[in-house]
Amino acid sequence: MNKRLITIMSLLLALVLMATACGGQATTAATTAAAGETTAATTAPLKDLPSLKLIYNTSTGHQLIAETVQAMWKEALGLDVTLENSEWAVFQETRNNGDYQIARHGWLGDYTDPMTFLDMWVSESGQNDADWKNPEFDALIATAKSSNDPAVRMQAMHDAEKILMEELPIIPVYYYTNVWLDNGKVKNYVHDALLGHMMFTWATKDGGEPILYHLGATPATLDPQLNNATDGAVTIQHLFVGLTTKNEKNEIVPGVAEKWDISEDGLTWTFHLRDDAVWTDGKPVTANDFIYAWKRALDPATGSEYAYQVYYVKNAAKINAGELGVEELGVKAIDDKTLEVTLEAATPYFTQLTAFPTLYPVREDVVSKNPDAWANDPKTLISNGPYKLTKFEIKNEIVLEKNDKYFDAASLPGTKLIFKLTDDDAAALSAFKTGELDIAESFPAEETDAMKAAGQYNVEPIIGTYFFSVEVQPREGNPEILQDPKFRKALALTIDRDYVIEVAQNNALPAYAFVPNGMADADGGDFRENGGNYFGSGDYAADVAEAKALLNEIGYKTP
């Protein structure tokens, strides 16, 4: 469609200016006709749309997007949406508890298989903030997890995504890119296409000085089994290492396990642990440390939102549901340095899962003394990775220093890392300009052109999706219309994704499905390209007309 002729400032000052934008003019005749035809065919009087609230976490980028979408919904549908922001920890708790109507959301792949985007929406998933439930979807995901046939499992995931996009408890907006500023002083850091953040295990800085990195908001926890956010995961991946890990090329390589054997049927994996794998206090890492961590993640009393990442192990899902005791998990310590794992079904990408934080080992004797706070205190956090925690100061900084006891410490530079903690984009940019940050991954969008001109702007695609989550279950104070898939589709159709991306200045790709590009299908092609789009015609005017018709059909007025 044609570019809208409004500026960001005019958007913020007056929503009415959106009505004079080129895209708005282009839709007027078609949408009025569609609304008139539908209204004429409706016998009952059409109702006014209820007002809604959209929540987002404090960030100038999220604010711009929320205000832009707010204006689009008002212009296209006559929908009044109020905005509410809160700092990250409060926002995250609110969204996790389902205490919202519409919420900003985003998801980055945990591994390179479509399952990492789809199984979060099964009925009992701890990540299913929309509280959406569909038995057919659940059954398809179960088929995809249990099948050894790549064609069968991939088709099941295509079919599951279709259901998800027909009911739209989530509304995709764009596929992520990661944008960051770099002053050029840090060498050999790695951009992680899954996390969308940086890994500094191999990094150095001019003069041997500490690397100053803008992590973002303060992580709620550095506990591998309790963390559910990217900021925490980035830190944890510097502090801990699993059976497998990633190298400087983002490839999965041996970690604590120096090798492993797989049975012919793919169900039994035997991991052989390194003799030189030890904790920061010098005690050896054992098979039982992994068993304790995995059982802890699955124990319903722990409340691990990522427990489902362990579901590939025999009986794990039933344990997490409270149907079996943790002693029934399909894991066994043959001896201190040999771990046997029995899976529910053959899982070729299991070594990607064992590199994920939820499956990292932790020490029972350490955790049991202070289960709620052990991981955020340098005095009690015992880790086994390339770094150790030496400081954790909320809303200020996390400091990591080289762990000389790490099995590969001799080959790593071990540059001191200082992760600065703020969700204030303007403050981050100011710190970058004054040299208090070497790398900043969040800054005001309006500074993009200046940073490009200075040669400090970087952008890379990542495997992730920015979207809105809709609370679809009946809740006190939530309008009934949120439960209607036709209403949710109308919301999806009336987001001009190209314009959102233009406002955000993030070089993203518009999303008309949930699973992003970058993951292989059964035929070797790209899963997203094979699946195509699920809504949207490519003509915004036509999409607005369809959205109005949908609302009229379910009994609501539109402009």
XYZ file of C-alpha atoms in Angstrom:
559
model
C 0.000 0.000 0.000
C 1.015 3.672 -0.252
C 3.075 5.084 2.611
C 1.030 6.982 5.150
C 1.780 10.731 5.164
C 1.812 11.144 8.897
C 4.854 11.597 11.077
C 5.490 9.924 14.388
C 4.962 13.253 16.156
C 1.590 13.785 14.534
C 0.621 10.255 15.509
C 1.398 10.994 19.121
C -0.326 14.438 19.099
C -3.591 13.573 17.348
C -5.084 10.269 16.285
C -7.408 12.165 13.986
C -4.557 12.875 11.567
C -4.504 9.194 10.744
C -7.843 9.657 8.985
C -6.130 11.877 6.381
C -3.316 9.433 5.693
C -3.056 7.990 2.189
C -3.806 4.471 3.401
C -6.898 5.740 5.223
C -8.193 7.537 2.137
C -7.638 4.444 0.052
C -9.839 2.365 2.337
C -12.789 4.733 2.712
C -14.986 3.836 -0.257
C -14.423 0.075 -0.090
C -14.887 -0.193 3.679
C -17.983 2.036 3.748
C -19.643 -0.079 1.063
C -18.741 -3.309 2.849
C -20.036 -1.991 6.168
C -23.258 -0.732 4.529
C -23.974 -4.009 2.805
C -23.438 -5.988 5.987
C -25.496 -3.597 8.081
C -28.393 -3.812 5.642
C -28.377 -7.565 5.950
C -28.355 -7.459 9.746
C -31.737 -7.504 11.432
C -30.612 -6.657 14.986
C -29.141 -3.223 15.754
C -25.370 -3.186 15.693
C -23.647 -2.631 19.050
C -20.822 -0.275 19.883
C -17.431 -1.891 20.318
C -16.268 -2.016 23.934
C -13.097 -0.176 24.864
C -10.028 -2.326 25.480
C -6.662 -2.032 27.195
C -3.302 -2.977 25.693
C -0.355 -3.419 28.041
C 3.343 -3.301 27.233
C 6.609 -3.149 29.156
C 8.411 0.167 29.451
C 10.408 0.882 26.296
C 10.259 3.692 23.740
C 10.175 1.069 20.973
C 7.237 -0.830 22.465
C 5.508 2.472 23.169
C 5.785 3.607 19.541
C 4.414 0.307 18.294
C 1.564 0.308 20.824
C 0.585 3.876 19.920
C 0.760 3.123 16.218
C -1.461 0.044 16.509
C -3.815 1.932 18.829
C -4.275 4.573 16.115
C -4.791 1.965 13.382
C -7.515 0.162 15.325
C -9.225 3.465 16.065
C -9.121 4.596 12.432
C -10.085 1.294 10.833
C -12.544 -0.115 13.359
C -13.543 2.750 15.625
C -12.059 0.755 18.500
C -10.944 2.707 21.566
C -7.832 1.233 23.116
C -6.106 2.609 26.191
C -2.424 1.878 26.751
C -0.715 0.930 29.980
C 2.987 0.347 30.491
C 4.905 -1.036 33.444
C 8.463 -2.014 34.193
C 9.527 -5.463 33.024
C 9.104 -7.534 36.184
C 5.615 -6.182 36.879
C 4.571 -6.503 33.241
C 5.857 -10.043 33.016
C 3.967 -11.128 36.127
C 0.784 -9.450 34.895
C 0.967 -11.161 31.523
C 1.946 -14.540 32.958
C -1.055 -14.408 35.288
C -3.415 -13.584 32.419
C -4.459 -10.317 34.083
C -4.785 -8.404 30.828
C -6.910 -8.021 27.710
C -4.268 -7.519 25.008
C -0.539 -7.652 25.738
C 2.646 -7.087 23.820
C 4.569 -10.316 23.468
C 7.540 -11.764 21.692
C 9.132 -15.152 21.306
C 12.633 -16.175 20.283
C 13.299 -19.777 19.287
C 14.984 -21.970 21.867
C 16.212 -24.316 19.131
C 15.936 -24.500 15.351
C 12.756 -26.532 14.961
C 9.183 -25.168 14.548
C 8.216 -27.013 17.721
C 9.904 -24.299 19.787
C 7.210 -21.874 18.571
C 4.223 -24.206 18.604
C 4.349 -26.303 21.743
C 4.133 -23.186 23.914
C 0.424 -22.992 22.965
C -0.656 -26.445 24.098
C -3.338 -26.221 26.764
C -1.160 -26.782 29.807
C 1.993 -24.974 28.694
C 3.440 -22.535 31.202
C 4.072 -20.147 28.286
C 0.431 -20.113 27.169
C -0.340 -16.654 28.568
C -3.474 -16.371 26.407
C -4.869 -19.440 28.212
C -6.046 -20.713 24.836
C -7.128 -24.344 24.655
C -7.773 -26.452 21.582
C -7.787 -30.278 21.856
C -7.139 -30.738 18.121
C -4.084 -28.499 18.333
C -2.850 -30.419 21.390
C -3.277 -33.727 19.569
C -1.330 -32.509 16.536
C 1.551 -31.329 18.708
C 1.540 -34.696 20.479
C 1.733 -36.410 17.076
C 4.627 -34.205 16.017
C 6.486 -35.012 19.213
C 5.942 -38.753 19.032
C 6.521 -39.430 15.335
C 9.846 -40.633 13.961
C 8.789 -39.707 10.422
C 9.957 -36.161 9.500
C 7.164 -35.756 6.956
C 4.486 -36.758 9.464
C 5.771 -34.535 12.254
C 6.230 -31.500 9.999
C 2.749 -31.887 8.480
C 1.312 -32.114 11.991
C 3.036 -28.842 12.883
C 1.767 -27.140 9.706
C -1.750 -28.281 10.574
C -1.352 -27.107 14.167
C -0.137 -23.673 13.101
C -3.124 -23.355 10.779
C -5.486 -23.892 13.730
C -3.550 -21.386 15.812
C -3.780 -18.791 13.046
C -7.471 -19.448 12.425
C -8.348 -18.822 16.061
C -5.681 -16.130 16.601
C -5.254 -16.067 20.378
C -2.021 -14.410 19.318
C -1.631 -11.806 16.579
C 1.746 -11.863 14.787
C 3.125 -8.456 13.806
C 6.659 -8.975 12.507
C 9.588 -11.352 12.497
C 12.401 -10.032 14.614
C 15.680 -8.585 13.688
C 18.211 -7.651 16.334
C 19.411 -4.055 16.150
C 22.339 -2.896 18.239
C 24.972 -0.193 18.576
C 28.668 -1.077 18.701
C 31.540 1.335 19.348
C 34.053 -1.027 17.715
C 36.125 -1.768 20.814
C 34.897 -5.338 21.390
C 36.126 -8.128 19.115
C 34.984 -11.718 18.547
C 31.626 -11.582 20.282
C 28.892 -13.736 18.772
C 25.393 -12.687 17.784
C 23.086 -15.527 18.790
C 20.348 -15.890 16.165
C 18.153 -17.722 18.676
C 18.535 -15.561 21.764
C 18.853 -12.374 19.770
C 21.579 -11.251 22.149
C 25.340 -11.433 22.374
C 27.651 -14.124 23.694
C 31.042 -12.925 24.932
C 32.758 -16.197 25.836
C 35.316 -15.649 23.050
C 35.352 -11.848 23.108
C 38.173 -9.424 23.825
C 38.302 -5.664 24.220
C 40.961 -3.153 23.290
C 43.398 -2.748 26.159
C 42.006 -5.770 28.016
C 39.361 -3.592 29.667
C 35.993 -5.001 30.827
C 33.267 -5.305 28.191
C 30.364 -2.960 28.945
C 27.111 -4.403 27.630
C 23.530 -3.177 27.868
C 21.603 -6.278 28.941
C 18.294 -4.470 29.454
C 15.967 -4.904 32.415
C 17.128 -6.617 35.589
C 16.641 -10.397 35.238
C 14.080 -11.748 37.679
C 16.325 -14.740 38.384
C 19.514 -16.462 37.266
C 18.121 -19.851 38.282
C 18.304 -22.093 35.169
C 15.068 -23.885 36.005
C 13.084 -20.779 36.980
C 14.227 -18.229 34.413
C 11.711 -17.468 31.661
C 13.201 -14.368 30.011
C 15.903 -13.609 27.479
C 17.861 -11.270 29.734
C 18.191 -14.027 32.315
C 19.044 -16.640 29.676
C 21.900 -14.534 28.273
C 23.478 -14.271 31.708
C 22.841 -17.913 32.586
C 24.503 -19.094 29.363
C 27.706 -17.377 30.463
C 27.517 -18.909 33.935
C 26.421 -22.477 33.218
C 26.965 -25.156 30.593
C 24.791 -28.167 29.803
C 25.524 -31.591 28.402
C 25.998 -29.742 25.121
C 26.761 -26.100 24.351
C 27.304 -23.684 21.458
C 30.627 -22.703 19.974
C 31.665 -19.380 18.430
C 29.918 -20.390 15.183
C 26.603 -21.005 16.974
C 27.016 -24.752 16.408
C 26.031 -27.385 18.965
C 29.155 -29.034 20.390
C 30.005 -31.197 23.417
C 29.696 -29.435 26.761
C 29.854 -31.281 30.070
C 29.298 -34.448 28.010
C 32.393 -35.117 25.945
C 30.528 -37.730 23.875
C 27.262 -39.671 23.750
C 25.800 -42.875 22.322
C 22.335 -43.220 20.813
C 20.443 -46.500 20.625
C 19.326 -47.760 17.225
C 15.698 -46.799 17.893
C 16.754 -43.295 18.960
C 15.137 -43.614 22.382
C 18.112 -44.153 24.685
C 20.926 -41.627 24.910
C 23.986 -42.310 27.046
C 26.041 -39.229 27.881
C 29.639 -39.593 29.037
C 30.646 -36.645 31.230
C 34.088 -35.046 31.263
C 36.310 -35.928 34.177
C 37.464 -32.290 34.352
C 33.952 -30.787 34.530
C 33.719 -29.151 37.964
C 31.735 -26.452 39.762
C 33.163 -23.081 40.711
C 33.854 -24.444 44.212
C 35.889 -27.307 42.740
C 33.417 -30.130 43.288
C 32.859 -32.441 40.277
C 29.800 -32.109 38.050
C 28.008 -35.458 38.186
C 25.197 -37.222 36.374
C 23.049 -36.722 39.464
C 23.383 -32.947 39.149
C 21.563 -33.187 35.825
C 18.992 -35.618 37.193
C 18.248 -33.335 40.148
C 17.893 -30.270 37.877
C 15.544 -31.983 35.422
C 13.374 -33.469 38.165
C 13.293 -30.084 39.868
C 12.089 -28.410 36.653
C 9.302 -30.980 36.316
C 8.164 -30.970 39.922
C 4.844 -29.037 39.884
C 5.865 -27.392 43.155
C 8.783 -25.676 41.426
C 6.558 -23.801 38.979
C 9.048 -23.875 36.114
C 7.430 -22.286 33.045
C 9.922 -24.066 30.808
C 9.275 -27.503 32.282
C 7.864 -28.565 28.919
C 11.381 -28.453 27.458
C 12.025 -31.644 29.418
C 8.873 -33.355 28.126
C 10.890 -35.246 25.536
C 12.214 -37.423 28.377
C 10.110 -40.465 29.272
C 7.264 -39.717 31.727
C 8.224 -36.040 32.018
C 4.849 -34.610 30.981
C 2.971 -36.889 33.386
C 5.303 -35.895 36.212
C 4.759 -32.204 35.525
C 0.994 -32.807 35.470
C 1.193 -34.457 38.890
C 0.214 -37.877 37.549
C 3.539 -39.529 38.411
C 6.274 -38.916 40.959
C 9.618 -37.443 39.862
C 11.309 -40.783 40.535
C 9.565 -42.096 37.396
C 11.543 -39.808 35.072
C 13.428 -41.679 32.347
C 16.922 -40.813 33.601
C 19.512 -42.911 35.385
C 23.035 -42.328 36.671
C 25.041 -45.362 35.578
C 27.864 -43.842 37.613
C 28.964 -40.315 38.519
C 30.111 -39.579 34.982
C 27.573 -41.545 32.926
C 23.994 -40.374 32.403
C 21.410 -42.537 30.647
C 18.329 -40.776 29.250
C 15.263 -42.529 27.847
C 13.045 -40.441 25.566
C 9.333 -40.664 24.818
C 10.088 -40.680 21.089
C 13.119 -40.306 18.884
C 14.157 -36.641 18.990
C 16.951 -35.858 16.532
C 17.355 -32.318 17.919
C 17.724 -33.449 21.543
C 21.285 -32.095 21.669
C 19.833 -28.637 20.988
C 17.583 -29.054 24.014
C 20.448 -30.140 26.251
C 22.138 -26.818 25.440
C 19.075 -24.935 26.731
C 19.190 -23.408 30.260
C 16.280 -25.376 31.733
C 18.287 -28.570 31.225
C 21.471 -27.180 32.794
C 22.708 -28.913 35.956
C 22.362 -27.389 39.409
C 23.568 -28.651 42.778
C 20.972 -29.969 45.198
C 23.042 -29.069 48.264
C 23.278 -25.450 47.036
C 19.688 -24.959 45.887
C 18.052 -26.613 48.866
C 19.586 -24.140 51.334
C 17.927 -21.126 49.693
C 15.675 -22.246 46.804
C 14.172 -18.810 46.133
C 17.287 -16.611 46.095
C 20.435 -18.738 45.765
C 20.953 -17.832 42.100
C 20.981 -14.031 42.456
C 23.690 -13.834 45.113
C 27.396 -14.167 44.230
C 27.960 -15.765 47.634
C 25.610 -18.661 46.916
C 25.515 -19.028 43.126
C 27.684 -22.040 42.305
C 27.975 -22.489 38.533
C 29.891 -24.645 36.063
C 30.330 -22.439 32.990
C 33.061 -20.171 31.600
C 32.161 -17.317 33.987
C 31.306 -16.852 37.648
C 29.022 -14.249 39.197
C 30.833 -11.601 41.270
C 28.157 -8.907 41.492
C 24.388 -8.629 41.073
C 22.995 -5.191 41.822
C 19.356 -4.677 40.823
C 18.770 -1.910 38.256
C 22.504 -1.278 38.084
C 24.779 -4.072 36.885
C 25.728 -7.739 36.817
C 29.445 -8.502 36.817
C 30.863 -11.772 35.499
C 34.506 -12.825 35.753
C 36.423 -15.741 34.323
C 35.900 -19.130 35.970
C 39.409 -20.580 36.041
C 37.981 -23.983 36.972
C 36.007 -24.238 33.703
C 37.196 -27.227 31.671
C 38.013 -25.070 28.633
C 39.285 -22.023 30.571
C 42.804 -22.221 29.115
C 41.562 -21.563 25.565
C 39.291 -18.623 26.451
C 40.268 -14.968 26.972
C 37.993 -14.572 29.982
C 37.441 -10.849 29.523
C 35.537 -9.334 32.456
C 31.883 -8.663 31.602
C 29.776 -5.851 33.043
C 26.108 -6.145 32.092
C 24.378 -2.804 32.631
C 20.728 -3.020 33.712
C 18.194 -0.460 32.534
C 15.024 -0.545 30.459
C 15.338 3.192 29.724
C 16.308 3.378 26.046
C 17.283 7.030 26.222
C 19.549 6.349 29.201
C 21.151 3.448 27.345
C 21.873 5.630 24.326
C 23.336 8.358 26.517
C 25.587 5.807 28.220
C 26.695 4.496 24.839
C 27.561 7.982 23.608
C 29.647 8.706 26.702
C 31.546 5.393 26.558
C 29.780 3.813 29.525
C 28.541 1.102 27.168
C 30.392 -0.652 24.365
C 27.299 -2.387 23.002
C 23.686 -1.260 23.378
C 20.790 -3.313 22.051
C 18.032 -0.844 22.867
C 17.838 2.835 21.977
C 15.203 5.332 20.792
C 14.038 4.538 17.259
C 14.319 8.169 16.184
C 18.101 7.936 16.655
C 18.446 5.213 14.010
C 19.529 7.456 11.132
C 22.124 9.228 13.273
C 23.580 5.925 14.461
C 23.713 4.611 10.897
C 25.536 7.773 9.818
C 28.029 7.268 12.653
C 28.736 3.709 11.473
C 27.684 2.244 14.821
C 24.383 0.664 13.777
C 24.107 -3.098 13.241
C 21.184 -5.333 12.303
C 20.856 -9.122 11.950
C 17.808 -11.393 11.528
C 16.900 -13.616 14.433
C 14.501 -16.520 14.776
C 11.677 -14.823 16.597
C 8.246 -13.208 16.312
C 6.814 -9.998 17.783
C 3.110 -10.394 18.465
C 0.150 -9.452 20.620
C -1.400 -11.950 23.004
C -5.142 -11.878 23.678
C -6.592 -13.221 26.921
C -9.283 -15.477 25.456
C -10.769 -16.976 28.609
C -13.680 -15.279 30.393
C -12.326 -13.062 33.142
C -13.981 -10.433 35.286
C -13.798 -7.089 33.526
C -12.831 -8.529 30.154
C -15.340 -7.962 27.316
C -16.867 -11.107 25.852
C -15.776 -10.037 22.362
C -12.187 -11.101 23.183
C -13.379 -14.715 23.053
C -14.511 -14.394 19.421
C -11.962 -15.491 16.760
C -13.648 -13.218 14.204
C -12.937 -10.191 16.370
C -9.338 -11.280 16.860
C -8.989 -11.711 13.098
C -10.343 -8.189 12.594
C -7.608 -6.925 14.916
C -4.993 -8.876 12.962
C -6.197 -7.601 9.588
C -6.140 -3.935 10.601
C -2.480 -3.761 11.599
C -0.487 -2.206 8.760
C 2.679 -4.157 9.426
C 4.826 -2.305 6.910
C 4.012 0.954 8.617
C 4.657 -0.484 12.097
C 8.099 -1.574 10.908
C 8.693 1.872 9.418
C 7.819 3.500 12.745
C 9.957 1.058 14.737
C 12.847 1.408 12.230
C 13.974 -2.149 12.945
C 14.291 -3.608 9.417
C 11.928 -6.417 10.427
C 9.790 -8.572 8.136
C 5.966 -8.421 8.331
C 4.417 -11.538 9.884
C 1.173 -13.137 8.699
C 1.896 -16.430 10.482
C 3.545 -17.300 13.780
C 6.547 -19.510 12.982
C 9.304 -17.357 11.448
C 11.723 -18.144 8.653
C 14.943 -19.990 9.350
C 13.842 -23.544 10.184
C 13.944 -26.501 7.831
C 10.878 -28.428 6.693
C 10.782 -32.156 5.945
C 11.657 -31.541 2.274
C 14.697 -29.447 3.174
C 12.896 -26.210 2.325
C 11.968 -23.463 4.766
C 9.020 -24.267 7.049
C 7.605 -20.751 6.789
C 7.971 -20.479 3.033
C 6.267 -23.845 2.609
C 3.450 -22.902 4.975
C 2.844 -19.423 3.557
C 0.636 -16.761 5.128
C -2.613 -17.443 6.998
C -4.341 -14.067 6.866
C -3.990 -10.780 5.020
C -4.327 -10.232 1.277
C -1.347 -7.970 0.729
C -3.790 -5.100 0.136
C -4.391 -3.191 3.367
C -7.580 -1.545 2.065
C -9.067 -4.953 1.287
C -7.980 -6.268 4.686
C -9.708 -3.384 6.482
C -12.872 -4.046 4.481
C -12.773 -7.710 5.490
C -12.213 -6.753 9.128
C -15.235 -4.427 9.127
C -17.391 -7.104 7.541
C -16.335 -9.567 10.249
C -17.289 -7.151 13.017
C -20.633 -6.344 11.395
C -21.252 -10.070 11.046
C -20.893 -10.587 14.795
C -23.077 -7.572 15.551
C -20.779 -4.587 16.040
C -20.678 -1.138 14.463
C -17.714 0.060 12.429
C -16.911 3.473 10.921
